[in-house]
């Protein structure tokens, strides 16, 4: 979080104690880092992707984006909007803080990229996949992240609500794209449910993990790449097993039935035929076990 007055940070941390959003965690961590006592809050109300409100020391505290506060009848001044734009351009997420209907300050949170994020994006691209960024942040902050990841601005969808993320994925699906979504927050749940494959991180919210098709047992983004590689390798093994089992039976069944008897006098006794059929199953299982050699 950016430097903020202790009183402002205390109010924000108290209001955010009712949610497990990453922004809430950042604000609370900063308050604890400064050794501030966090007041007790009550009457929490959350608008997914927009903001949160709570009563702290008898005052109604609202934290959220500019659009949500404007909808609540709170109009940020031009000075505040200019400051927010400058912070967003620097790649920071801006949280507006209002008390009893009046804007009292801004808190900027810098979204630090995971160390493996760039590697994960590069590996996905090498696999021939298109990588896009869906975020509720402003376009300026999203572009700063995209620059660090090497993403094209055309592959950014910023300022979207949780329902908007799901709608964006639905739009891609209508263009005959198969979409996989990686997320970890409650705001990602609708998109995870809409995607053809939803991938949640183990450290994510319960809602995200319950909605996703795949839950990664670590918080490493590169594990999503491994999951896709394993899926592709599994399908390749299935195709190989079907081909060789079919070819084996096409050749083996006529021989077991005595097709070579009129030609060469060769006939396969029942015991040998049974052994060869068992060998067919063993070869399929052995080929499948080679998946264990897949490098992580």
PDB file of C-alpha atoms in Angstrom:
ATOM      1  CA  UNK A   1       0.000   0.000   0.000  1.00  0.00           C
ATOM      2  CA  UNK A   2       1.136   3.563  -0.563  1.00  0.00           C
ATOM      3  CA  UNK A   3       1.964   5.778   2.459  1.00  0.00           C
ATOM      4  CA  UNK A   4      -1.296   6.660   4.164  1.00  0.00           C
ATOM      5  CA  UNK A   5      -2.253   8.432   7.372  1.00  0.00           C
ATOM      6  CA  UNK A   6      -2.603   6.062  10.336  1.00  0.00           C
ATOM      7  CA  UNK A   7      -6.246   7.029  10.881  1.00  0.00           C
ATOM      8  CA  UNK A   8      -7.139   6.361   7.243  1.00  0.00           C
ATOM      9  CA  UNK A   9      -5.306   3.044   7.264  1.00  0.00           C
ATOM     10  CA  UNK A  10      -7.027   1.976  10.498  1.00  0.00           C
ATOM     11  CA  UNK A  11     -10.485   2.654   9.054  1.00  0.00           C
ATOM     12  CA  UNK A  12      -9.647   0.877   5.818  1.00  0.00           C
ATOM     13  CA  UNK A  13      -8.159  -2.158   7.573  1.00  0.00           C
ATOM     14  CA  UNK A  14     -11.194  -2.433   9.849  1.00  0.00           C
ATOM     15  CA  UNK A  15     -13.647  -2.313   6.945  1.00  0.00           C
ATOM     16  CA  UNK A  16     -11.578  -4.801   4.946  1.00  0.00           C
ATOM     17  CA  UNK A  17     -11.503  -7.295   7.825  1.00  0.00           C
ATOM     18  CA  UNK A  18     -14.787  -8.665   6.512  1.00  0.00           C
ATOM     19  CA  UNK A  19     -13.346  -9.939   3.238  1.00  0.00           C
ATOM     20  CA  UNK A  20     -10.447 -12.096   2.027  1.00  0.00           C
ATOM     21  CA  UNK A  21      -9.800 -10.101  -1.155  1.00  0.00           C
ATOM     22  CA  UNK A  22      -6.086  -9.644  -2.023  1.00  0.00           C
ATOM     23  CA  UNK A  23      -6.467  -5.859  -1.730  1.00  0.00           C
ATOM     24  CA  UNK A  24      -7.915  -6.313   1.751  1.00  0.00           C
ATOM     25  CA  UNK A  25      -4.972  -8.501   2.735  1.00  0.00           C
ATOM     26  CA  UNK A  26      -2.501  -5.868   1.486  1.00  0.00           C
ATOM     27  CA  UNK A  27      -4.193  -3.072   3.443  1.00  0.00           C
ATOM     28  CA  UNK A  28      -4.368  -5.123   6.632  1.00  0.00           C
ATOM     29  CA  UNK A  29      -0.737  -6.195   6.301  1.00  0.00           C
ATOM     30  CA  UNK A  30       0.332  -2.567   5.979  1.00  0.00           C
ATOM     31  CA  UNK A  31      -1.667  -1.624   9.085  1.00  0.00           C
ATOM     32  CA  UNK A  32      -0.049  -4.444  11.045  1.00  0.00           C
ATOM     33  CA  UNK A  33       3.370  -3.477   9.703  1.00  0.00           C
ATOM     34  CA  UNK A  34       2.884   0.030  11.103  1.00  0.00           C
ATOM     35  CA  UNK A  35       1.774  -1.419  14.436  1.00  0.00           C
ATOM     36  CA  UNK A  36      -1.709   0.074  14.217  1.00  0.00           C
ATOM     37  CA  UNK A  37      -4.602  -1.304  16.220  1.00  0.00           C
ATOM     38  CA  UNK A  38      -7.498  -2.296  13.976  1.00  0.00           C
ATOM     39  CA  UNK A  39     -10.927  -1.204  15.292  1.00  0.00           C
ATOM     40  CA  UNK A  40     -13.841  -3.613  15.388  1.00  0.00           C
ATOM     41  CA  UNK A  41     -16.156  -3.334  12.377  1.00  0.00           C
ATOM     42  CA  UNK A  42     -19.679  -4.612  11.782  1.00  0.00           C
ATOM     43  CA  UNK A  43     -22.505  -4.640   9.226  1.00  0.00           C
ATOM     44  CA  UNK A  44     -20.265  -5.711   6.365  1.00  0.00           C
ATOM     45  CA  UNK A  45     -21.606  -5.519   2.839  1.00  0.00           C
ATOM     46  CA  UNK A  46     -19.595  -6.594  -0.193  1.00  0.00           C
ATOM     47  CA  UNK A  47     -20.203  -5.807  -3.851  1.00  0.00           C
ATOM     48  CA  UNK A  48     -17.984  -8.279  -5.757  1.00  0.00           C
ATOM     49  CA  UNK A  49     -15.550  -6.466  -8.000  1.00  0.00           C
ATOM     50  CA  UNK A  50     -16.704  -3.045  -6.811  1.00  0.00           C
ATOM     51  CA  UNK A  51     -16.168  -2.427  -3.114  1.00  0.00           C
ATOM     52  CA  UNK A  52     -17.088  -3.038   0.494  1.00  0.00           C
ATOM     53  CA  UNK A  53     -18.845  -1.111   3.239  1.00  0.00           C
ATOM     54  CA  UNK A  54     -18.848  -1.529   7.013  1.00  0.00           C
ATOM     55  CA  UNK A  55     -19.629   0.366  10.189  1.00  0.00           C
ATOM     56  CA  UNK A  56     -16.519   1.365  12.151  1.00  0.00           C
ATOM     57  CA  UNK A  57     -16.865   3.302  15.413  1.00  0.00           C
ATOM     58  CA  UNK A  58     -20.379   4.336  14.428  1.00  0.00           C
ATOM     59  CA  UNK A  59     -19.330   5.631  10.999  1.00  0.00           C
ATOM     60  CA  UNK A  60     -20.202   4.079   7.641  1.00  0.00           C
ATOM     61  CA  UNK A  61     -16.928   3.384   5.823  1.00  0.00           C
ATOM     62  CA  UNK A  62     -16.868   2.594   2.106  1.00  0.00           C
ATOM     63  CA  UNK A  63     -13.893   1.296   0.125  1.00  0.00           C
ATOM     64  CA  UNK A  64     -14.036   0.651  -3.591  1.00  0.00           C
ATOM     65  CA  UNK A  65     -13.440   1.940  -7.081  1.00  0.00           C
ATOM     66  CA  UNK A  66     -14.461   5.341  -8.390  1.00  0.00           C
ATOM     67  CA  UNK A  67     -17.508   4.107 -10.287  1.00  0.00           C
ATOM     68  CA  UNK A  68     -18.961   2.338  -7.258  1.00  0.00           C
ATOM     69  CA  UNK A  69     -18.503   5.317  -4.944  1.00  0.00           C
ATOM     70  CA  UNK A  70     -20.061   7.579  -7.562  1.00  0.00           C
ATOM     71  CA  UNK A  71     -23.044   5.234  -7.639  1.00  0.00           C
ATOM     72  CA  UNK A  72     -23.278   5.643  -3.865  1.00  0.00           C
ATOM     73  CA  UNK A  73     -23.608   9.405  -4.291  1.00  0.00           C
ATOM     74  CA  UNK A  74     -19.966  10.216  -3.509  1.00  0.00           C
ATOM     75  CA  UNK A  75     -18.250  12.318  -6.171  1.00  0.00           C
ATOM     76  CA  UNK A  76     -14.425  12.403  -6.023  1.00  0.00           C
ATOM     77  CA  UNK A  77     -12.911  15.814  -6.686  1.00  0.00           C
ATOM     78  CA  UNK A  78     -10.888  16.537  -9.811  1.00  0.00           C
ATOM     79  CA  UNK A  79      -7.748  16.588  -7.662  1.00  0.00           C
ATOM     80  CA  UNK A  80      -8.507  13.116  -6.305  1.00  0.00           C
ATOM     81  CA  UNK A  81      -9.227  11.780  -9.794  1.00  0.00           C
ATOM     82  CA  UNK A  82      -5.963  13.254 -11.100  1.00  0.00           C
ATOM     83  CA  UNK A  83      -4.036  11.611  -8.256  1.00  0.00           C
ATOM     84  CA  UNK A  84      -5.791   8.301  -8.926  1.00  0.00           C
ATOM     85  CA  UNK A  85      -4.921   8.485 -12.630  1.00  0.00           C
ATOM     86  CA  UNK A  86      -1.254   9.127 -11.839  1.00  0.00           C
ATOM     87  CA  UNK A  87      -1.176   6.168  -9.454  1.00  0.00           C
ATOM     88  CA  UNK A  88      -2.927   3.893 -11.967  1.00  0.00           C
ATOM     89  CA  UNK A  89      -0.508   4.892 -14.716  1.00  0.00           C
ATOM     90  CA  UNK A  90       2.311   3.811 -12.399  1.00  0.00           C
ATOM     91  CA  UNK A  91       0.738   0.348 -12.278  1.00  0.00           C
ATOM     92  CA  UNK A  92      -1.008   0.700  -8.921  1.00  0.00           C
ATOM     93  CA  UNK A  93      -4.562  -0.204  -7.964  1.00  0.00           C
ATOM     94  CA  UNK A  94      -6.390   2.703  -6.344  1.00  0.00           C
ATOM     95  CA  UNK A  95      -8.892   2.181  -3.537  1.00  0.00           C
ATOM     96  CA  UNK A  96     -11.169   5.124  -2.721  1.00  0.00           C
ATOM     97  CA  UNK A  97     -12.046   5.524   0.968  1.00  0.00           C
ATOM     98  CA  UNK A  98     -15.177   7.386   2.066  1.00  0.00           C
ATOM     99  CA  UNK A  99     -16.636   7.982   5.527  1.00  0.00           C
ATOM    100  CA  UNK A 100     -20.279   8.936   6.042  1.00  0.00           C
ATOM    101  CA  UNK A 101     -20.717   9.950   2.423  1.00  0.00           C
ATOM    102  CA  UNK A 102     -17.493  11.959   2.045  1.00  0.00           C
ATOM    103  CA  UNK A 103     -14.267  10.962   0.304  1.00  0.00           C
ATOM    104  CA  UNK A 104     -11.464  11.058   2.869  1.00  0.00           C
ATOM    105  CA  UNK A 105      -8.542   9.561   0.979  1.00  0.00           C
ATOM    106  CA  UNK A 106      -6.998   7.187  -1.513  1.00  0.00           C
ATOM    107  CA  UNK A 107      -4.948   4.070  -0.886  1.00  0.00           C
ATOM    108  CA  UNK A 108      -2.732   2.727  -3.659  1.00  0.00           C
ATOM    109  CA  UNK A 109      -1.746  -0.938  -3.736  1.00  0.00           C
ATOM    110  CA  UNK A 110       1.002  -2.234  -5.980  1.00  0.00           C
ATOM    111  CA  UNK A 111       0.253  -5.649  -7.439  1.00  0.00           C
ATOM    112  CA  UNK A 112       3.590  -7.477  -7.373  1.00  0.00           C
ATOM    113  CA  UNK A 113       3.865 -10.111 -10.056  1.00  0.00           C
ATOM    114  CA  UNK A 114       4.745 -13.633  -9.034  1.00  0.00           C
ATOM    115  CA  UNK A 115       8.337 -14.447  -9.872  1.00  0.00           C
ATOM    116  CA  UNK A 116       7.247 -17.288 -12.162  1.00  0.00           C
ATOM    117  CA  UNK A 117       4.511 -15.317 -13.967  1.00  0.00           C
ATOM    118  CA  UNK A 118       6.654 -14.272 -16.926  1.00  0.00           C
ATOM    119  CA  UNK A 119       8.016 -17.811 -17.323  1.00  0.00           C
ATOM    120  CA  UNK A 120       4.495 -19.252 -17.259  1.00  0.00           C
ATOM    121  CA  UNK A 121       3.296 -16.820 -19.943  1.00  0.00           C
ATOM    122  CA  UNK A 122       6.294 -17.571 -22.166  1.00  0.00           C
ATOM    123  CA  UNK A 123       5.770 -21.337 -21.866  1.00  0.00           C
ATOM    124  CA  UNK A 124       2.073 -21.028 -22.676  1.00  0.00           C
ATOM    125  CA  UNK A 125       2.900 -19.034 -25.796  1.00  0.00           C
ATOM    126  CA  UNK A 126       5.480 -21.608 -26.849  1.00  0.00           C
ATOM    127  CA  UNK A 127       2.662 -24.157 -26.673  1.00  0.00           C
ATOM    128  CA  UNK A 128       0.750 -22.094 -29.235  1.00  0.00           C
ATOM    129  CA  UNK A 129      -1.779 -20.694 -26.767  1.00  0.00           C
ATOM    130  CA  UNK A 130      -3.102 -17.153 -26.656  1.00  0.00           C
ATOM    131  CA  UNK A 131      -2.651 -15.556 -23.226  1.00  0.00           C
ATOM    132  CA  UNK A 132      -5.035 -12.816 -22.099  1.00  0.00           C
ATOM    133  CA  UNK A 133      -5.348 -10.696 -18.957  1.00  0.00           C
ATOM    134  CA  UNK A 134      -8.763 -10.253 -17.327  1.00  0.00           C
ATOM    135  CA  UNK A 135      -8.784  -7.795 -14.441  1.00  0.00           C
ATOM    136  CA  UNK A 136     -11.010  -5.460 -12.513  1.00  0.00           C
ATOM    137  CA  UNK A 137      -8.194  -2.897 -12.346  1.00  0.00           C
ATOM    138  CA  UNK A 138      -8.115   0.217 -14.473  1.00  0.00           C
ATOM    139  CA  UNK A 139      -6.615  -0.027 -17.939  1.00  0.00           C
ATOM    140  CA  UNK A 140      -3.519   1.962 -16.889  1.00  0.00           C
ATOM    141  CA  UNK A 141      -2.626  -0.549 -14.153  1.00  0.00           C
ATOM    142  CA  UNK A 142      -3.406  -3.469 -16.450  1.00  0.00           C
ATOM    143  CA  UNK A 143      -1.100  -2.110 -19.149  1.00  0.00           C
ATOM    144  CA  UNK A 144       1.746  -1.762 -16.656  1.00  0.00           C
ATOM    145  CA  UNK A 145       1.351  -5.455 -15.767  1.00  0.00           C
ATOM    146  CA  UNK A 146       1.088  -6.399 -19.445  1.00  0.00           C
ATOM    147  CA  UNK A 147       4.352  -4.590 -20.160  1.00  0.00           C
ATOM    148  CA  UNK A 148       6.123  -6.705 -17.534  1.00  0.00           C
ATOM    149  CA  UNK A 149       4.638  -9.903 -18.969  1.00  0.00           C
ATOM    150  CA  UNK A 150       5.161  -9.013 -22.612  1.00  0.00           C
ATOM    151  CA  UNK A 151       1.436  -9.123 -23.404  1.00  0.00           C
ATOM    152  CA  UNK A 152      -0.153  -7.175 -26.231  1.00  0.00           C
ATOM    153  CA  UNK A 153      -2.618  -4.470 -25.235  1.00  0.00           C
ATOM    154  CA  UNK A 154      -5.173  -6.176 -27.488  1.00  0.00           C
ATOM    155  CA  UNK A 155      -5.090  -9.113 -25.069  1.00  0.00           C
ATOM    156  CA  UNK A 156      -6.146  -7.004 -22.070  1.00  0.00           C
ATOM    157  CA  UNK A 157      -9.668  -6.709 -20.723  1.00  0.00           C
ATOM    158  CA  UNK A 158      -9.556  -4.238 -17.827  1.00  0.00           C
ATOM    159  CA  UNK A 159     -12.141  -2.732 -15.520  1.00  0.00           C
ATOM    160  CA  UNK A 160     -14.417  -5.759 -15.813  1.00  0.00           C
ATOM    161  CA  UNK A 161     -16.704  -6.971 -13.044  1.00  0.00           C
ATOM    162  CA  UNK A 162     -16.912 -10.647 -12.019  1.00  0.00           C
ATOM    163  CA  UNK A 163     -19.925 -11.059 -14.311  1.00  0.00           C
ATOM    164  CA  UNK A 164     -18.033  -9.162 -17.003  1.00  0.00           C
ATOM    165  CA  UNK A 165     -15.196 -11.688 -16.836  1.00  0.00           C
ATOM    166  CA  UNK A 166     -17.665 -14.522 -17.380  1.00  0.00           C
ATOM    167  CA  UNK A 167     -19.265 -12.604 -20.267  1.00  0.00           C
ATOM    168  CA  UNK A 168     -15.844 -12.021 -21.846  1.00  0.00           C
ATOM    169  CA  UNK A 169     -15.088 -15.743 -21.722  1.00  0.00           C
ATOM    170  CA  UNK A 170     -18.509 -16.511 -23.179  1.00  0.00           C
ATOM    171  CA  UNK A 171     -17.720 -14.118 -26.023  1.00  0.00           C
ATOM    172  CA  UNK A 172     -14.479 -15.972 -26.767  1.00  0.00           C
ATOM    173  CA  UNK A 173     -16.329 -19.287 -26.690  1.00  0.00           C
ATOM    174  CA  UNK A 174     -18.835 -17.942 -29.219  1.00  0.00           C
ATOM    175  CA  UNK A 175     -15.842 -17.432 -31.539  1.00  0.00           C
ATOM    176  CA  UNK A 176     -15.068 -21.170 -31.200  1.00  0.00           C
ATOM    177  CA  UNK A 177     -12.204 -20.687 -28.753  1.00  0.00           C
ATOM    178  CA  UNK A 178     -11.625 -23.245 -26.014  1.00  0.00           C
ATOM    179  CA  UNK A 179     -10.937 -21.160 -22.919  1.00  0.00           C
ATOM    180  CA  UNK A 180      -9.017 -22.035 -19.764  1.00  0.00           C
ATOM    181  CA  UNK A 181      -9.220 -19.569 -16.875  1.00  0.00           C
ATOM    182  CA  UNK A 182      -6.687 -19.340 -14.047  1.00  0.00           C
ATOM    183  CA  UNK A 183      -7.829 -17.508 -10.916  1.00  0.00           C
ATOM    184  CA  UNK A 184      -7.815 -17.574  -7.139  1.00  0.00           C
ATOM    185  CA  UNK A 185     -10.316 -15.026  -5.865  1.00  0.00           C
ATOM    186  CA  UNK A 186     -14.045 -14.804  -5.259  1.00  0.00           C
ATOM    187  CA  UNK A 187     -14.232 -12.340  -8.158  1.00  0.00           C
ATOM    188  CA  UNK A 188     -12.908 -15.072 -10.466  1.00  0.00           C
ATOM    189  CA  UNK A 189     -15.582 -17.640  -9.561  1.00  0.00           C
ATOM    190  CA  UNK A 190     -18.093 -16.758 -12.340  1.00  0.00           C
ATOM    191  CA  UNK A 191     -15.311 -16.816 -14.950  1.00  0.00           C
ATOM    192  CA  UNK A 192     -13.957 -20.121 -13.632  1.00  0.00           C
ATOM    193  CA  UNK A 193     -17.429 -21.616 -13.925  1.00  0.00           C
ATOM    194  CA  UNK A 194     -17.945 -20.269 -17.465  1.00  0.00           C
ATOM    195  CA  UNK A 195     -14.567 -21.387 -18.833  1.00  0.00           C
ATOM    196  CA  UNK A 196     -14.168 -24.736 -20.561  1.00  0.00           C
ATOM    197  CA  UNK A 197     -11.498 -25.475 -17.959  1.00  0.00           C
ATOM    198  CA  UNK A 198     -11.304 -23.534 -14.697  1.00  0.00           C
ATOM    199  CA  UNK A 199      -7.963 -23.692 -12.866  1.00  0.00           C
ATOM    200  CA  UNK A 200      -7.755 -22.443  -9.268  1.00  0.00           C
ATOM    201  CA  UNK A 201      -4.675 -22.006  -7.112  1.00  0.00           C
ATOM    202  CA  UNK A 202      -4.526 -23.939  -3.857  1.00  0.00           C
ATOM    203  CA  UNK A 203      -4.186 -20.716  -1.844  1.00  0.00           C
ATOM    204  CA  UNK A 204      -7.329 -19.253  -3.432  1.00  0.00           C
ATOM    205  CA  UNK A 205     -10.739 -18.722  -1.885  1.00  0.00           C
ATOM    206  CA  UNK A 206     -13.062 -21.633  -1.150  1.00  0.00           C
ATOM    207  CA  UNK A 207     -15.532 -20.360  -3.755  1.00  0.00           C
ATOM    208  CA  UNK A 208     -12.874 -20.341  -6.471  1.00  0.00           C
ATOM    209  CA  UNK A 209     -11.669 -23.846  -5.599  1.00  0.00           C
ATOM    210  CA  UNK A 210     -15.205 -25.248  -5.498  1.00  0.00           C
ATOM    211  CA  UNK A 211     -16.014 -23.716  -8.886  1.00  0.00           C
ATOM    212  CA  UNK A 212     -12.835 -24.719 -10.709  1.00  0.00           C
ATOM    213  CA  UNK A 213     -12.367 -27.925 -12.679  1.00  0.00           C
ATOM    214  CA  UNK A 214      -8.739 -28.212 -11.533  1.00  0.00           C
ATOM    215  CA  UNK A 215      -7.203 -27.123  -8.218  1.00  0.00           C
ATOM    216  CA  UNK A 216      -3.419 -26.788  -8.267  1.00  0.00           C
ATOM    217  CA  UNK A 217      -1.837 -28.108  -5.077  1.00  0.00           C
ATOM    218  CA  UNK A 218       0.757 -25.330  -5.089  1.00  0.00           C
ATOM    219  CA  UNK A 219       0.534 -21.597  -5.729  1.00  0.00           C
ATOM    220  CA  UNK A 220       2.959 -21.761  -8.658  1.00  0.00           C
ATOM    221  CA  UNK A 221       1.518 -20.468 -11.939  1.00  0.00           C
ATOM    222  CA  UNK A 222       3.867 -22.759 -13.827  1.00  0.00           C
ATOM    223  CA  UNK A 223       1.831 -25.670 -12.450  1.00  0.00           C
ATOM    224  CA  UNK A 224      -0.991 -24.532 -14.743  1.00  0.00           C
ATOM    225  CA  UNK A 225       1.412 -25.050 -17.649  1.00  0.00           C
ATOM    226  CA  UNK A 226       2.299 -28.506 -16.313  1.00  0.00           C
ATOM    227  CA  UNK A 227      -1.412 -29.361 -16.049  1.00  0.00           C
ATOM    228  CA  UNK A 228      -1.938 -28.485 -19.720  1.00  0.00           C
ATOM    229  CA  UNK A 229       1.177 -30.404 -20.767  1.00  0.00           C
ATOM    230  CA  UNK A 230       0.014 -33.442 -18.778  1.00  0.00           C
ATOM    231  CA  UNK A 231      -3.437 -33.203 -20.346  1.00  0.00           C
ATOM    232  CA  UNK A 232      -1.972 -33.122 -23.849  1.00  0.00           C
ATOM    233  CA  UNK A 233       0.373 -36.005 -23.086  1.00  0.00           C
ATOM    234  CA  UNK A 234      -2.541 -38.027 -21.683  1.00  0.00           C
ATOM    235  CA  UNK A 235      -4.587 -37.558 -24.845  1.00  0.00           C
ATOM    236  CA  UNK A 236      -1.587 -38.546 -26.949  1.00  0.00           C
ATOM    237  CA  UNK A 237      -1.232 -41.743 -24.907  1.00  0.00           C
ATOM    238  CA  UNK A 238      -4.939 -42.493 -25.341  1.00  0.00           C
ATOM    239  CA  UNK A 239      -4.602 -42.151 -29.114  1.00  0.00           C
ATOM    240  CA  UNK A 240      -1.474 -44.321 -29.144  1.00  0.00           C
ATOM    241  CA  UNK A 241      -3.135 -47.016 -27.035  1.00  0.00           C
ATOM    242  CA  UNK A 242      -6.256 -47.052 -29.206  1.00  0.00           C
ATOM    243  CA  UNK A 243      -4.205 -47.285 -32.406  1.00  0.00           C
ATOM    244  CA  UNK A 244      -1.907 -50.078 -31.254  1.00  0.00           C
ATOM    245  CA  UNK A 245      -4.694 -52.041 -29.526  1.00  0.00           C
ATOM    246  CA  UNK A 246      -6.791 -51.831 -32.690  1.00  0.00           C
ATOM    247  CA  UNK A 247      -3.869 -52.814 -34.938  1.00  0.00           C
ATOM    248  CA  UNK A 248      -2.873 -55.657 -32.598  1.00  0.00           C
ATOM    249  CA  UNK A 249      -6.384 -57.104 -32.562  1.00  0.00           C
ATOM    250  CA  UNK A 250      -6.859 -56.688 -36.322  1.00  0.00           C
ATOM    251  CA  UNK A 251      -3.780 -58.844 -36.838  1.00  0.00           C
ATOM    252  CA  UNK A 252      -4.091 -61.164 -33.841  1.00  0.00           C
ATOM    253  CA  UNK A 253      -7.751 -62.204 -33.945  1.00  0.00           C
ATOM    254  CA  UNK A 254      -7.618 -63.636 -37.523  1.00  0.00           C
ATOM    255  CA  UNK A 255      -4.431 -65.557 -36.638  1.00  0.00           C
ATOM    256  CA  UNK A 256      -6.059 -66.954 -33.494  1.00  0.00           C
ATOM    257  CA  UNK A 257      -9.070 -67.943 -35.632  1.00  0.00           C
ATOM    258  CA  UNK A 258      -6.786 -70.000 -37.914  1.00  0.00           C
ATOM    259  CA  UNK A 259      -6.489 -67.779 -40.972  1.00  0.00           C
ATOM    260  CA  UNK A 260      -2.943 -69.095 -41.571  1.00  0.00           C
ATOM    261  CA  UNK A 261      -3.938 -72.764 -41.359  1.00  0.00           C
ATOM    262  CA  UNK A 262      -4.809 -73.242 -45.081  1.00  0.00           C
ATOM    263  CA  UNK A 263      -1.704 -71.347 -46.160  1.00  0.00           C
ATOM    264  CA  UNK A 264       1.074 -72.589 -43.884  1.00  0.00           C
ATOM    265  CA  UNK A 265      -0.571 -75.125 -41.642  1.00  0.00           C
ATOM    266  CA  UNK A 266       0.095 -72.859 -38.636  1.00  0.00           C
ATOM    267  CA  UNK A 267      -2.539 -72.730 -35.926  1.00  0.00           C
ATOM    268  CA  UNK A 268      -2.366 -70.848 -32.637  1.00  0.00           C
ATOM    269  CA  UNK A 269      -3.434 -72.922 -29.659  1.00  0.00           C
ATOM    270  CA  UNK A 270      -5.937 -71.346 -27.219  1.00  0.00           C
ATOM    271  CA  UNK A 271      -3.402 -70.976 -24.402  1.00  0.00           C
ATOM    272  CA  UNK A 272      -1.023 -68.983 -26.619  1.00  0.00           C
ATOM    273  CA  UNK A 273      -3.898 -66.842 -27.926  1.00  0.00           C
ATOM    274  CA  UNK A 274      -4.922 -66.013 -24.354  1.00  0.00           C
ATOM    275  CA  UNK A 275      -1.340 -65.113 -23.453  1.00  0.00           C
ATOM    276  CA  UNK A 276      -1.054 -62.790 -26.451  1.00  0.00           C
ATOM    277  CA  UNK A 277      -4.319 -61.080 -25.506  1.00  0.00           C
ATOM    278  CA  UNK A 278      -2.989 -60.530 -21.974  1.00  0.00           C
ATOM    279  CA  UNK A 279       0.214 -59.113 -23.470  1.00  0.00           C
ATOM    280  CA  UNK A 280      -1.910 -56.609 -25.395  1.00  0.00           C
ATOM    281  CA  UNK A 281      -3.355 -55.291 -22.131  1.00  0.00           C
ATOM    282  CA  UNK A 282       0.063 -55.202 -20.473  1.00  0.00           C
ATOM    283  CA  UNK A 283       1.510 -53.157 -23.335  1.00  0.00           C
ATOM    284  CA  UNK A 284      -1.302 -50.595 -23.037  1.00  0.00           C
ATOM    285  CA  UNK A 285      -0.743 -50.221 -19.280  1.00  0.00           C
ATOM    286  CA  UNK A 286       3.037 -49.983 -19.718  1.00  0.00           C
ATOM    287  CA  UNK A 287       2.699 -47.279 -22.360  1.00  0.00           C
ATOM    288  CA  UNK A 288       0.363 -45.326 -20.065  1.00  0.00           C
ATOM    289  CA  UNK A 289       2.830 -45.544 -17.166  1.00  0.00           C
ATOM    290  CA  UNK A 290       5.368 -43.662 -19.288  1.00  0.00           C
ATOM    291  CA  UNK A 291       3.401 -40.522 -18.356  1.00  0.00           C
ATOM    292  CA  UNK A 292       5.228 -40.643 -15.038  1.00  0.00           C
ATOM    293  CA  UNK A 293       8.349 -39.595 -16.909  1.00  0.00           C
ATOM    294  CA  UNK A 294       6.775 -36.245 -17.798  1.00  0.00           C
ATOM    295  CA  UNK A 295       9.064 -33.538 -16.476  1.00  0.00           C
ATOM    296  CA  UNK A 296       7.564 -30.939 -14.170  1.00  0.00           C
TER     297      UNK A 296
END
